[in-house]
Coordinates of C-alpha atoms in Angstrom, one line a residue:
M1 CA 87.3 65.8 89.1
G2 CA 88.9 69.2 88.8
L3 CA 91.7 71.0 90.7
P4 CA 90.9 72.4 94.1
P5 CA 90.1 76.1 93.9
Q6 CA 93.6 77.2 95.4
Q7 CA 95.2 75.3 92.4
V8 CA 93.2 76.8 89.6
P9 CA 94.9 79.7 88.0
L10 CA 93.2 83.0 89.2
C11 CA 92.7 83.8 85.5
E12 CA 90.5 80.8 85.1
Q13 CA 88.7 81.5 88.5
I14 CA 87.9 85.1 87.4
G15 CA 87.6 84.6 83.7
R16 CA 88.8 87.0 81.0
E17 CA 85.3 88.7 80.6
N18 CA 85.1 89.5 84.4
L19 CA 88.8 90.7 84.4
E20 CA 88.1 93.1 81.6
A21 CA 84.9 94.2 83.4
V22 CA 86.8 95.0 86.5
I23 CA 89.4 97.0 84.7
E24 CA 86.9 98.9 82.6
K25 CA 84.9 100.0 85.8
F26 CA 88.2 100.7 87.5
Y27 CA 89.5 103.0 84.7
Q28 CA 86.2 104.7 84.8
R29 CA 86.8 105.5 88.6
L30 CA 90.4 106.4 88.0
L31 CA 89.3 108.9 85.3
A32 CA 86.7 110.4 87.5
D33 CA 88.9 110.6 90.6
A34 CA 89.8 114.1 91.7
V35 CA 93.4 113.3 92.3
L36 CA 94.3 110.3 90.1
G37 CA 92.1 111.3 87.1
A38 CA 94.8 113.8 85.9
Y39 CA 97.4 111.2 85.6
F40 CA 95.3 108.9 83.5
R41 CA 93.7 111.7 81.3
A42 CA 97.4 112.6 80.5
I43 CA 98.1 109.2 79.0
P44 CA 98.3 109.7 75.2
D45 CA 96.6 106.4 74.2
L46 CA 94.5 105.4 77.2
D47 CA 92.9 102.5 75.2
A48 CA 96.2 101.0 74.5
H49 CA 97.3 101.5 78.1
R50 CA 94.1 99.7 79.3
Q51 CA 94.7 96.8 76.9
R52 CA 98.4 96.5 78.3
F53 CA 96.8 96.6 81.9
I54 CA 94.5 93.8 80.9
E55 CA 97.2 91.8 79.4
F56 CA 99.6 92.4 82.5
W57 CA 96.9 91.1 84.9
W58 CA 95.8 88.2 82.6
I59 CA 99.5 86.9 82.2
G60 CA 100.3 87.7 85.9
M61 CA 97.1 85.5 86.9
G62 CA 98.5 82.5 84.8
G63 CA 96.6 83.3 81.5
E64 CA 98.4 82.7 78.2
N65 CA 98.9 85.3 75.5
P66 CA 100.9 83.9 72.4
N67 CA 102.0 87.6 71.7
P68 CA 102.5 89.2 75.0
P69 CA 103.0 93.0 74.8
A70 CA 106.2 94.6 76.2
I71 CA 105.3 95.9 79.6
D72 CA 107.7 98.1 81.6
M73 CA 105.7 98.9 84.6
V74 CA 108.6 100.2 86.6
G75 CA 110.1 102.3 83.8
K76 CA 106.7 103.8 82.7
H77 CA 105.9 105.0 86.3
E78 CA 109.4 106.2 87.2
G79 CA 109.7 109.9 87.6
L80 CA 105.9 110.6 87.7
G81 CA 106.3 111.9 91.3
L82 CA 103.5 109.6 92.7
A83 CA 103.2 109.9 96.5
A84 CA 102.2 107.1 99.0
T85 CA 98.8 108.7 99.2
D86 CA 98.4 108.4 95.4
F87 CA 99.1 104.6 95.7
N88 CA 96.9 104.1 98.6
R89 CA 94.1 106.0 96.7
W90 CA 94.7 103.7 93.7
A91 CA 94.5 100.6 95.8
G92 CA 91.3 101.7 97.5
L93 CA 89.6 102.3 94.2
F94 CA 90.9 99.0 92.9
A95 CA 89.7 97.0 95.9
E96 CA 86.3 98.9 95.8
T97 CA 85.9 97.8 92.2
A98 CA 87.2 94.2 92.6
H99 CA 84.8 93.7 95.6
E100 CA 81.9 95.1 93.8
L101 CA 82.3 92.8 90.6
L102 CA 83.9 89.7 91.8
D103 CA 83.2 87.2 94.6
A104 CA 85.2 87.9 97.8
A105 CA 87.9 85.2 97.4
Q106 CA 88.6 86.2 93.9
A107 CA 88.6 90.0 94.7
E108 CA 91.0 89.4 97.7
A109 CA 93.4 87.2 95.6
W110 CA 93.7 90.0 92.9
I111 CA 93.9 92.7 95.6
R112 CA 96.9 90.8 97.1
M113 CA 98.6 90.7 93.7
A114 CA 98.0 94.4 93.2
H115 CA 99.6 95.2 96.5
V116 CA 102.7 93.5 95.3
A117 CA 102.8 95.6 92.2
I118 CA 102.2 98.7 94.2
H119 CA 105.1 97.8 96.5
R120 CA 107.4 97.5 93.4
L121 CA 106.3 100.8 92.1
R122 CA 106.6 102.6 95.5
A123 CA 110.2 101.5 95.6
I124 CA 111.1 103.6 92.5
Q125 CA 109.4 106.9 93.6

């Protein structure tokens, strides 16, 4: 008998493969976005950024990584001049992607986590 769903870490509920699929599709949408695309196209090593983003969420959802990368989310976003509308746009694209590729409960759980991260980033702008 396994743990009730609410006690199973979100990383196990979603799975690494699905997490990576959501992030890949999300980055495609970000890059194509008329407003946010410029920010992401300006990242010198987008593949490394995407990998850190994957690890950030994997670890945040309860996943393990024996060699976690250094992630300074607040410091990296400080001074970018992001507006509330940028964060709202990011959140909308993320929610759209999560709902497209995950079941509703998994998508909503991840979206709630994303809103916490957005709140932290908005505080530094």
